[in-house]
Amino acid sequence: MEYRTLPHGGEKISVIGLGSGSLSGTEQEMTDVICTAIQNGINYFDMAPSRQAPFYAYAKAFAGCREEIMTQMHFGAVYKDGNYGWTRNLNDIREQFSWELKLLDTCYTDVGFIHCIDDRTDLDEVMNGGIWEYMKALKKEGAIRHLGFSSHNPDIARRILDTGLVDMMMFSINPAYDYRKGDYAIGEVEERARLYRECEQMGVGISVMKPFAGGQLLDAKTSLFKRALTHEQCFQYALDRPAVLTVLPGVRNMQDLETALGYITASPEEKDYSVIGEFTPQDAKGVCVYCNHCQPCPGGLDIGLINKYYDLALAGDEMAVGHYRKLPIQADACIKCGHCESRCPFHVKQETRMEEIADYFSRQ
């Protein structure tokens, strides 16, 4: 298992986490799935199932290893009748959080999320109706170690990021949504890309929901591109976005878990998602998405990383300048052989871009 570091805190998070929205079966079957995930190095778990039953399985699976795993609990998801419900009632939120802590025999959640916040009216209610103050108080007490939120809307996400108080964001990321296809494809192509860069600049980690667009991308009949992608391609696409720490596929059973874990041993060719260059919108052409389909560079340049540091530096990330300067081979070493441009599925003029990047960093 590969792990990435949460900037604010230093915790190591598995690049493949576990979403519980679809987890089903008997309590023992669900417990076995979670235990198998832990045994295979998964340590990050989203706690917003579609029904209450998986919580009991989590309680069994987490017993004796609480310090080895990280929980992402949602303030606004409630289960009064045994099924998922959504609320902004502070008393109900308090009651649900207390119940979850007691059941899991813990005194904290690693990440406390404002649950599913997508419009300004809802944002105002959360920020001025007592919920945000309650969560900040829990953070001060240690019952929440990191504050965060889940959203599908870049505008709302940016407003919450502006508080300067959050360490994690859960966002829907996949090739369809990023390129304006699907119900949750909120925001323009560059707006969404800029949001990811701003998160990296601010040290806010991203946990990814809906990596397969609700499963639509996995079947040519339902794919928003009329062509199927694989689990591995979708995982790699999300993990290549700036600030992304972990992807949380919703697993139903052991078979789904085994499919998700297949990413860990998949070859670079199996993870290659450059095919999406065939069906991205015209205004996204010429934009580097760091897919590294251009590798290997005959001159030894890490073209995707060079582009990423440049984009982050333009977004105001001062650390990106330092990271770029530590690269053993920088943009000015481009030998202009045309190899990268002949392979780029997004038709990026990398030779010109390397000149631009070299000039930019020479002046910093």
Tab-separated table of C-alpha atoms in Angstrom:
chain	number	residue	atom	x	y	z
A	1	MET	CA	0.000	0.000	0.000
A	2	GLU	CA	1.171	3.515	-0.794
A	3	TYR	CA	0.620	6.291	1.757
A	4	ARG	CA	0.473	10.068	1.464
A	5	THR	CA	1.014	12.582	4.239
A	6	LEU	CA	-1.686	14.904	5.561
A	7	PRO	CA	0.051	18.322	5.439
A	8	HIS	CA	-1.501	19.627	8.663
A	9	GLY	CA	-0.773	16.847	11.118
A	10	GLY	CA	1.597	14.487	9.367
A	11	GLU	CA	-0.636	11.407	9.472
A	12	LYS	CA	-0.003	8.802	6.774
A	13	ILE	CA	-3.127	8.031	4.723
A	14	SER	CA	-3.521	5.059	2.380
A	15	VAL	CA	-4.073	6.127	-1.229
A	16	ILE	CA	-6.999	3.701	-1.383
A	17	GLY	CA	-9.473	4.225	1.434
A	18	LEU	CA	-12.894	2.718	2.000
A	19	GLY	CA	-16.269	4.277	1.336
A	20	SER	CA	-19.151	2.656	3.202
A	21	GLY	CA	-22.132	3.979	1.289
A	22	SER	CA	-22.785	0.668	-0.465
A	23	LEU	CA	-21.472	-1.805	2.123
A	24	SER	CA	-23.972	-4.636	2.511
A	25	GLY	CA	-24.430	-8.228	3.688
A	26	THR	CA	-24.582	-9.702	7.154
A	27	GLU	CA	-22.773	-7.995	10.017
A	28	GLN	CA	-20.061	-10.652	9.885
A	29	GLU	CA	-19.650	-10.302	6.123
A	30	MET	CA	-19.263	-6.530	6.440
A	31	THR	CA	-16.832	-6.984	9.346
A	32	ASP	CA	-14.746	-9.367	7.238
A	33	VAL	CA	-14.571	-6.806	4.417
A	34	ILE	CA	-13.354	-4.068	6.766
A	35	CYS	CA	-10.856	-6.360	8.508
A	36	THR	CA	-9.483	-7.489	5.147
A	37	ALA	CA	-9.113	-3.853	4.104
A	38	ILE	CA	-7.110	-3.120	7.256
A	39	GLN	CA	-4.947	-6.214	6.751
A	40	ASN	CA	-4.112	-4.961	3.250
A	41	GLY	CA	-2.970	-1.563	4.475
A	42	ILE	CA	-6.135	0.519	4.084
A	43	ASN	CA	-6.301	2.874	7.049
A	44	TYR	CA	-8.760	5.618	6.026
A	45	PHE	CA	-12.495	5.029	6.383
A	46	ASP	CA	-15.458	7.208	5.450
A	47	MET	CA	-18.276	6.916	7.982
A	48	ALA	CA	-21.361	7.868	5.975
A	49	PRO	CA	-23.103	4.603	5.032
A	50	SER	CA	-26.545	4.446	3.446
A	51	ARG	CA	-27.864	2.678	6.544
A	52	GLN	CA	-26.896	2.242	10.172
A	53	ALA	CA	-25.885	-1.437	10.047
A	54	PRO	CA	-22.268	-0.954	8.832
A	55	PHE	CA	-21.446	1.012	11.987
A	56	TYR	CA	-21.704	-2.183	14.040
A	57	ALA	CA	-19.323	-3.912	11.637
A	58	TYR	CA	-16.893	-1.002	11.919
A	59	ALA	CA	-17.045	-1.265	15.728
A	60	LYS	CA	-15.995	-4.924	15.569
A	61	ALA	CA	-13.309	-4.395	12.939
A	62	PHE	CA	-11.765	-1.385	14.675
A	63	ALA	CA	-11.566	-3.052	18.099
A	64	GLY	CA	-7.941	-3.226	19.164
A	65	CYS	CA	-6.576	-1.158	16.289
A	66	ARG	CA	-8.160	2.285	16.737
A	67	GLU	CA	-4.809	4.092	16.665
A	68	GLU	CA	-3.882	2.394	13.390
A	69	ILE	CA	-6.869	3.683	11.412
A	70	MET	CA	-8.413	7.061	10.593
A	71	THR	CA	-12.126	7.846	10.624
A	72	GLN	CA	-13.893	10.489	8.571
A	73	MET	CA	-17.205	11.231	10.357
A	74	HIS	CA	-19.934	13.408	8.864
A	75	PHE	CA	-21.767	16.060	10.880
A	76	GLY	CA	-25.167	16.108	9.226
A	77	ALA	CA	-25.591	12.428	8.353
A	78	VAL	CA	-27.993	10.794	10.837
A	79	TYR	CA	-29.576	7.342	11.223
A	80	LYS	CA	-32.588	7.706	13.519
A	81	ASP	CA	-34.703	5.010	11.836
A	82	GLY	CA	-31.754	2.843	10.825
A	83	ASN	CA	-31.409	4.473	7.401
A	84	TYR	CA	-29.395	7.451	6.235
A	85	GLY	CA	-30.895	10.881	6.786
A	86	TRP	CA	-29.580	14.403	6.174
A	87	THR	CA	-30.048	17.191	8.717
A	88	ARG	CA	-28.853	20.568	9.938
A	89	ASN	CA	-30.549	20.150	13.325
A	90	LEU	CA	-27.767	20.675	15.855
A	91	ASN	CA	-29.339	18.461	18.548
A	92	ASP	CA	-29.641	15.565	16.106
A	93	ILE	CA	-26.040	16.075	15.005
A	94	ARG	CA	-24.823	16.074	18.606
A	95	GLU	CA	-26.769	12.909	19.340
A	96	GLN	CA	-25.443	11.103	16.263
A	97	PHE	CA	-21.806	11.988	16.963
A	98	SER	CA	-22.115	10.884	20.594
A	99	TRP	CA	-23.643	7.591	19.469
A	100	GLU	CA	-20.869	6.929	16.956
A	101	LEU	CA	-18.105	7.604	19.492
A	102	LYS	CA	-19.728	5.325	22.061
A	103	LEU	CA	-20.326	2.494	19.609
A	104	LEU	CA	-16.770	2.637	18.267
A	105	ASP	CA	-15.373	2.907	21.808
A	106	THR	CA	-13.371	6.003	20.973
A	107	CYS	CA	-13.205	9.581	22.185
A	108	TYR	CA	-12.438	11.251	18.847
A	109	THR	CA	-12.747	11.206	15.095
A	110	ASP	CA	-9.657	11.900	13.057
A	111	VAL	CA	-11.594	14.103	10.639
A	112	GLY	CA	-14.923	15.791	11.315
A	113	PHE	CA	-16.725	16.816	8.139
A	114	ILE	CA	-19.518	19.268	7.488
A	115	HIS	CA	-21.671	16.849	5.535
A	116	CYS	CA	-22.594	17.511	1.903
A	117	ILE	CA	-22.628	21.280	1.586
A	118	ASP	CA	-23.383	22.468	-1.948
A	119	ASP	CA	-25.218	25.814	-1.883
A	120	ARG	CA	-24.867	29.218	-0.250
A	121	THR	CA	-28.082	29.032	1.768
A	122	ASP	CA	-26.929	25.792	3.341
A	123	LEU	CA	-23.474	27.255	3.935
A	124	ASP	CA	-25.002	30.215	5.760
A	125	GLU	CA	-27.085	27.889	7.935
A	126	VAL	CA	-24.049	25.817	8.868
A	127	MET	CA	-21.786	28.776	9.579
A	128	ASN	CA	-24.354	30.863	11.472
A	129	GLY	CA	-26.697	28.256	12.937
A	130	GLY	CA	-24.377	26.778	15.543
A	131	ILE	CA	-23.014	23.734	13.692
A	132	TRP	CA	-19.659	25.231	12.759
A	133	GLU	CA	-19.154	26.649	16.263
A	134	TYR	CA	-19.973	23.228	17.716
A	135	MET	CA	-17.443	21.537	15.455
A	136	LYS	CA	-14.759	24.110	16.256
A	137	ALA	CA	-15.369	23.533	19.965
A	138	LEU	CA	-14.955	19.786	19.456
A	139	LYS	CA	-11.713	20.466	17.607
A	140	LYS	CA	-10.452	22.504	20.558
A	141	GLU	CA	-11.408	19.687	22.953
A	142	GLY	CA	-9.696	17.058	20.804
A	143	ALA	CA	-12.876	15.162	19.897
A	144	ILE	CA	-12.209	16.215	16.290
A	145	ARG	CA	-8.565	16.165	15.285
A	146	HIS	CA	-9.016	17.763	11.870
A	147	LEU	CA	-11.878	19.828	10.454
A	148	GLY	CA	-13.137	19.252	6.950
A	149	PHE	CA	-16.151	19.205	4.674
A	150	SER	CA	-17.668	17.369	1.720
A	151	SER	CA	-18.981	19.168	-1.343
A	152	HIS	CA	-19.554	18.911	-5.096
A	153	ASN	CA	-19.412	22.669	-5.706
A	154	PRO	CA	-16.079	24.497	-6.288
A	155	ASP	CA	-17.553	27.881	-5.318
A	156	ILE	CA	-18.813	26.607	-1.961
A	157	ALA	CA	-15.589	24.702	-1.398
A	158	ARG	CA	-13.535	27.832	-1.927
A	159	ARG	CA	-15.655	29.786	0.575
A	160	ILE	CA	-15.052	27.159	3.250
A	161	LEU	CA	-11.351	26.987	2.433
A	162	ASP	CA	-11.222	30.742	3.005
A	163	THR	CA	-11.936	30.177	6.724
A	164	GLY	CA	-8.389	28.844	6.982
A	165	LEU	CA	-9.590	26.239	9.472
A	166	VAL	CA	-9.998	23.085	7.413
A	167	ASP	CA	-7.405	20.362	6.839
A	168	MET	CA	-9.406	18.033	4.572
A	169	MET	CA	-11.935	18.329	1.781
A	170	MET	CA	-14.004	15.505	0.299
A	171	PHE	CA	-14.761	16.239	-3.327
A	172	SER	CA	-16.169	14.357	-6.322
A	173	ILE	CA	-13.318	13.860	-8.783
A	174	ASN	CA	-13.321	11.833	-11.992
A	175	PRO	CA	-12.695	12.539	-15.696
A	176	ALA	CA	-16.405	13.052	-16.397
A	177	TYR	CA	-17.093	15.655	-13.716
A	178	ASP	CA	-13.813	17.461	-14.344
A	179	TYR	CA	-14.736	17.794	-18.015
A	180	ARG	CA	-18.332	18.966	-17.539
A	181	LYS	CA	-20.197	15.682	-17.969
A	182	GLY	CA	-22.712	14.410	-15.402
A	183	ASP	CA	-25.033	15.693	-12.688
A	184	TYR	CA	-22.170	16.660	-10.370
A	185	ALA	CA	-20.001	18.259	-13.049
A	186	ILE	CA	-20.233	21.612	-11.285
A	187	GLY	CA	-17.741	24.281	-12.340
A	188	GLU	CA	-15.709	24.928	-15.461
A	189	VAL	CA	-12.690	22.801	-16.323
A	190	GLU	CA	-10.144	25.360	-15.148
A	191	GLU	CA	-12.211	26.282	-12.071
A	192	ARG	CA	-12.090	22.721	-10.809
A	193	ALA	CA	-8.384	22.364	-11.617
A	194	ARG	CA	-7.669	25.637	-9.821
A	195	LEU	CA	-9.523	24.400	-6.727
A	196	TYR	CA	-7.245	21.359	-6.479
A	197	ARG	CA	-4.163	23.531	-6.853
A	198	GLU	CA	-5.401	25.929	-4.177
A	199	CYS	CA	-5.934	23.020	-1.789
A	200	GLU	CA	-2.346	21.890	-2.309
A	201	GLN	CA	-1.112	25.435	-1.815
A	202	MET	CA	-3.043	25.716	1.471
A	203	GLY	CA	-2.014	22.290	2.741
A	204	VAL	CA	-5.574	20.944	2.567
A	205	GLY	CA	-5.774	17.262	1.653
A	206	ILE	CA	-8.500	15.887	-0.597
A	207	SER	CA	-10.326	12.597	-0.136
A	208	VAL	CA	-12.091	11.621	-3.347
A	209	MET	CA	-15.697	10.477	-3.612
A	210	LYS	CA	-17.443	9.217	-6.760
A	211	PRO	CA	-14.224	8.215	-8.576
A	212	PHE	CA	-16.299	6.175	-11.054
A	213	ALA	CA	-19.136	8.737	-11.419
A	214	GLY	CA	-21.498	6.442	-9.562
A	215	GLY	CA	-20.256	3.452	-11.576
A	216	GLN	CA	-21.221	5.033	-14.891
A	217	LEU	CA	-17.655	5.277	-16.179
A	218	LEU	CA	-17.062	1.544	-15.784
A	219	ASP	CA	-19.592	0.490	-18.449
A	220	ALA	CA	-19.582	1.653	-22.060
A	221	LYS	CA	-23.395	1.591	-22.060
A	222	THR	CA	-23.630	4.128	-19.226
A	223	SER	CA	-20.307	5.935	-19.558
A	224	LEU	CA	-20.627	9.658	-20.068
A	225	PHE	CA	-17.909	9.237	-22.708
A	226	LYS	CA	-19.648	6.281	-24.393
A	227	ARG	CA	-16.535	4.301	-23.583
A	228	ALA	CA	-15.680	2.322	-20.453
A	229	LEU	CA	-12.774	3.155	-18.193
A	230	THR	CA	-11.266	0.737	-15.685
A	231	HIS	CA	-11.127	1.028	-11.910
A	232	GLU	CA	-7.366	1.464	-12.153
A	233	GLN	CA	-7.627	4.311	-14.670
A	234	CYS	CA	-10.160	6.152	-12.521
A	235	PHE	CA	-8.061	5.697	-9.375
A	236	GLN	CA	-4.913	6.956	-11.089
A	237	TYR	CA	-6.696	9.938	-12.607
A	238	ALA	CA	-7.932	11.053	-9.175
A	239	LEU	CA	-4.604	10.410	-7.455
A	240	ASP	CA	-2.801	12.534	-10.046
A	241	ARG	CA	-4.845	15.640	-9.136
A	242	PRO	CA	-3.011	18.097	-6.845
A	243	ALA	CA	-3.716	17.705	-3.094
A	244	VAL	CA	-5.425	14.316	-3.430
A	245	LEU	CA	-4.387	11.982	-0.618
A	246	THR	CA	-6.845	9.123	-0.918
A	247	VAL	CA	-9.636	7.756	-3.107
A	248	LEU	CA	-12.684	6.262	-1.379
A	249	PRO	CA	-14.479	3.744	-3.591
A	250	GLY	CA	-17.823	2.569	-2.276
A	251	VAL	CA	-17.456	-1.191	-1.836
A	252	ARG	CA	-20.445	-3.513	-1.496
A	253	ASN	CA	-18.668	-6.730	-0.634
A	254	MET	CA	-15.375	-8.621	-0.635
A	255	GLN	CA	-15.283	-8.817	-4.418
A	256	ASP	CA	-15.497	-5.021	-4.702
A	257	LEU	CA	-12.710	-4.666	-2.131
A	258	GLU	CA	-10.471	-7.069	-4.043
A	259	THR	CA	-11.119	-5.070	-7.214
A	260	ALA	CA	-10.113	-1.844	-5.448
A	261	LEU	CA	-6.975	-3.427	-4.017
A	262	GLY	CA	-6.039	-4.485	-7.546
A	263	TYR	CA	-4.864	-0.919	-8.100
A	264	ILE	CA	-1.899	-1.529	-5.794
A	265	THR	CA	-0.403	-4.229	-8.031
A	266	ALA	CA	-1.585	-2.866	-11.389
A	267	SER	CA	1.045	-2.014	-13.990
A	268	PRO	CA	1.631	1.537	-15.253
A	269	GLU	CA	0.003	0.494	-18.531
A	270	GLU	CA	-3.145	-0.643	-16.691
A	271	LYS	CA	-3.305	2.693	-14.853
A	272	ASP	CA	-2.757	4.805	-17.972
A	273	TYR	CA	-5.848	6.985	-18.478
A	274	SER	CA	-4.569	8.949	-21.468
A	275	VAL	CA	-7.518	7.644	-23.485
A	276	ILE	CA	-9.602	10.441	-21.944
A	277	GLY	CA	-7.708	12.843	-24.206
A	278	GLU	CA	-9.925	11.583	-27.017
A	279	PHE	CA	-13.100	12.935	-25.455
A	280	THR	CA	-12.189	16.003	-23.436
A	281	PRO	CA	-13.841	19.290	-24.501
A	282	GLN	CA	-12.054	21.588	-26.910
A	283	ASP	CA	-11.273	24.207	-24.266
A	284	ALA	CA	-9.404	21.588	-22.235
A	285	LYS	CA	-6.996	20.801	-25.066
A	286	GLY	CA	-3.472	21.987	-24.481
A	287	VAL	CA	-3.763	21.707	-20.688
A	288	CYS	CA	-1.325	19.388	-18.931
A	289	VAL	CA	-3.110	17.057	-16.511
A	290	TYR	CA	0.155	15.442	-15.276
A	291	CYS	CA	-0.798	12.023	-16.682
A	292	ASN	CA	2.837	11.275	-17.645
A	293	HIS	CA	1.774	9.591	-20.856
A	294	CYS	CA	4.698	11.486	-22.367
A	295	GLN	CA	7.206	9.465	-20.345
A	296	PRO	CA	9.935	8.427	-20.611
A	297	CYS	CA	11.459	11.720	-21.624
A	298	PRO	CA	14.694	11.192	-23.633
A	299	GLY	CA	16.173	14.154	-21.771
A	300	GLY	CA	15.220	12.750	-18.361
A	301	LEU	CA	12.693	15.472	-17.451
A	302	ASP	CA	9.777	14.622	-15.164
A	303	ILE	CA	7.423	16.596	-17.385
A	304	GLY	CA	4.257	16.083	-15.347
A	305	LEU	CA	5.917	17.160	-12.108
A	306	ILE	CA	7.551	20.189	-13.727
A	307	ASN	CA	4.145	21.283	-15.012
A	308	LYS	CA	2.528	20.651	-11.646
A	309	TYR	CA	5.060	22.764	-9.734
A	310	TYR	CA	4.665	25.539	-12.301
A	311	ASP	CA	0.870	25.561	-11.999
A	312	LEU	CA	1.101	25.556	-8.209
A	313	ALA	CA	3.644	28.386	-8.235
A	314	LEU	CA	1.351	30.464	-10.449
A	315	ALA	CA	-1.434	29.819	-7.914
A	316	GLY	CA	0.753	31.363	-5.209
A	317	ASP	CA	2.317	28.279	-3.642
A	318	GLU	CA	5.752	29.485	-2.546
A	319	MET	CA	6.814	25.959	-1.574
A	320	ALA	CA	6.343	24.852	-5.180
A	321	VAL	CA	9.256	27.077	-6.192
A	322	GLY	CA	11.510	25.287	-3.720
A	323	HIS	CA	10.279	21.884	-4.856
A	324	TYR	CA	10.991	22.775	-8.476
A	325	ARG	CA	14.516	23.906	-7.687
A	326	LYS	CA	15.236	20.569	-6.027
A	327	LEU	CA	14.448	18.667	-9.220
A	328	PRO	CA	17.662	17.100	-10.551
A	329	ILE	CA	16.675	17.964	-14.134
A	330	GLN	CA	14.723	21.156	-14.770
A	331	ALA	CA	12.773	22.613	-17.662
A	332	ASP	CA	15.789	24.310	-19.285
A	333	ALA	CA	17.237	20.844	-19.981
A	334	CYS	CA	14.554	20.155	-22.618
A	335	ILE	CA	16.267	18.925	-25.797
A	336	LYS	CA	13.211	19.686	-27.994
A	337	CYS	CA	13.100	16.250	-29.533
A	338	GLY	CA	9.308	16.247	-29.911
A	339	HIS	CA	8.819	12.917	-28.125
A	340	CYS	CA	6.449	14.298	-25.482
A	341	GLU	CA	4.326	16.263	-27.930
A	342	SER	CA	3.910	13.251	-30.175
A	343	ARG	CA	2.558	11.217	-27.259
A	344	CYS	CA	0.467	13.817	-25.397
A	345	PRO	CA	-3.261	12.943	-25.602
A	346	PHE	CA	-4.122	16.534	-24.639
A	347	HIS	CA	-1.996	18.119	-27.370
A	348	VAL	CA	0.092	20.189	-24.960
A	349	LYS	CA	2.900	22.115	-26.637
A	350	GLN	CA	5.426	20.993	-24.038
A	351	GLU	CA	8.519	22.328	-25.781
A	352	THR	CA	7.137	25.863	-25.681
A	353	ARG	CA	5.857	25.285	-22.186
A	354	MET	CA	9.295	24.144	-20.957
A	355	GLU	CA	10.757	27.419	-22.217
A	356	GLU	CA	8.011	29.341	-20.427
A	357	ILE	CA	8.549	27.393	-17.207
A	358	ALA	CA	12.321	27.757	-17.295
A	359	ASP	CA	11.991	31.504	-17.803
A	360	TYR	CA	9.472	31.816	-14.967
A	361	PHE	CA	11.559	30.007	-12.375
A	362	SER	CA	14.755	31.815	-13.435
A	363	ARG	CA	13.062	35.026	-12.302
A	364	GLN	CA	11.862	33.751	-8.919
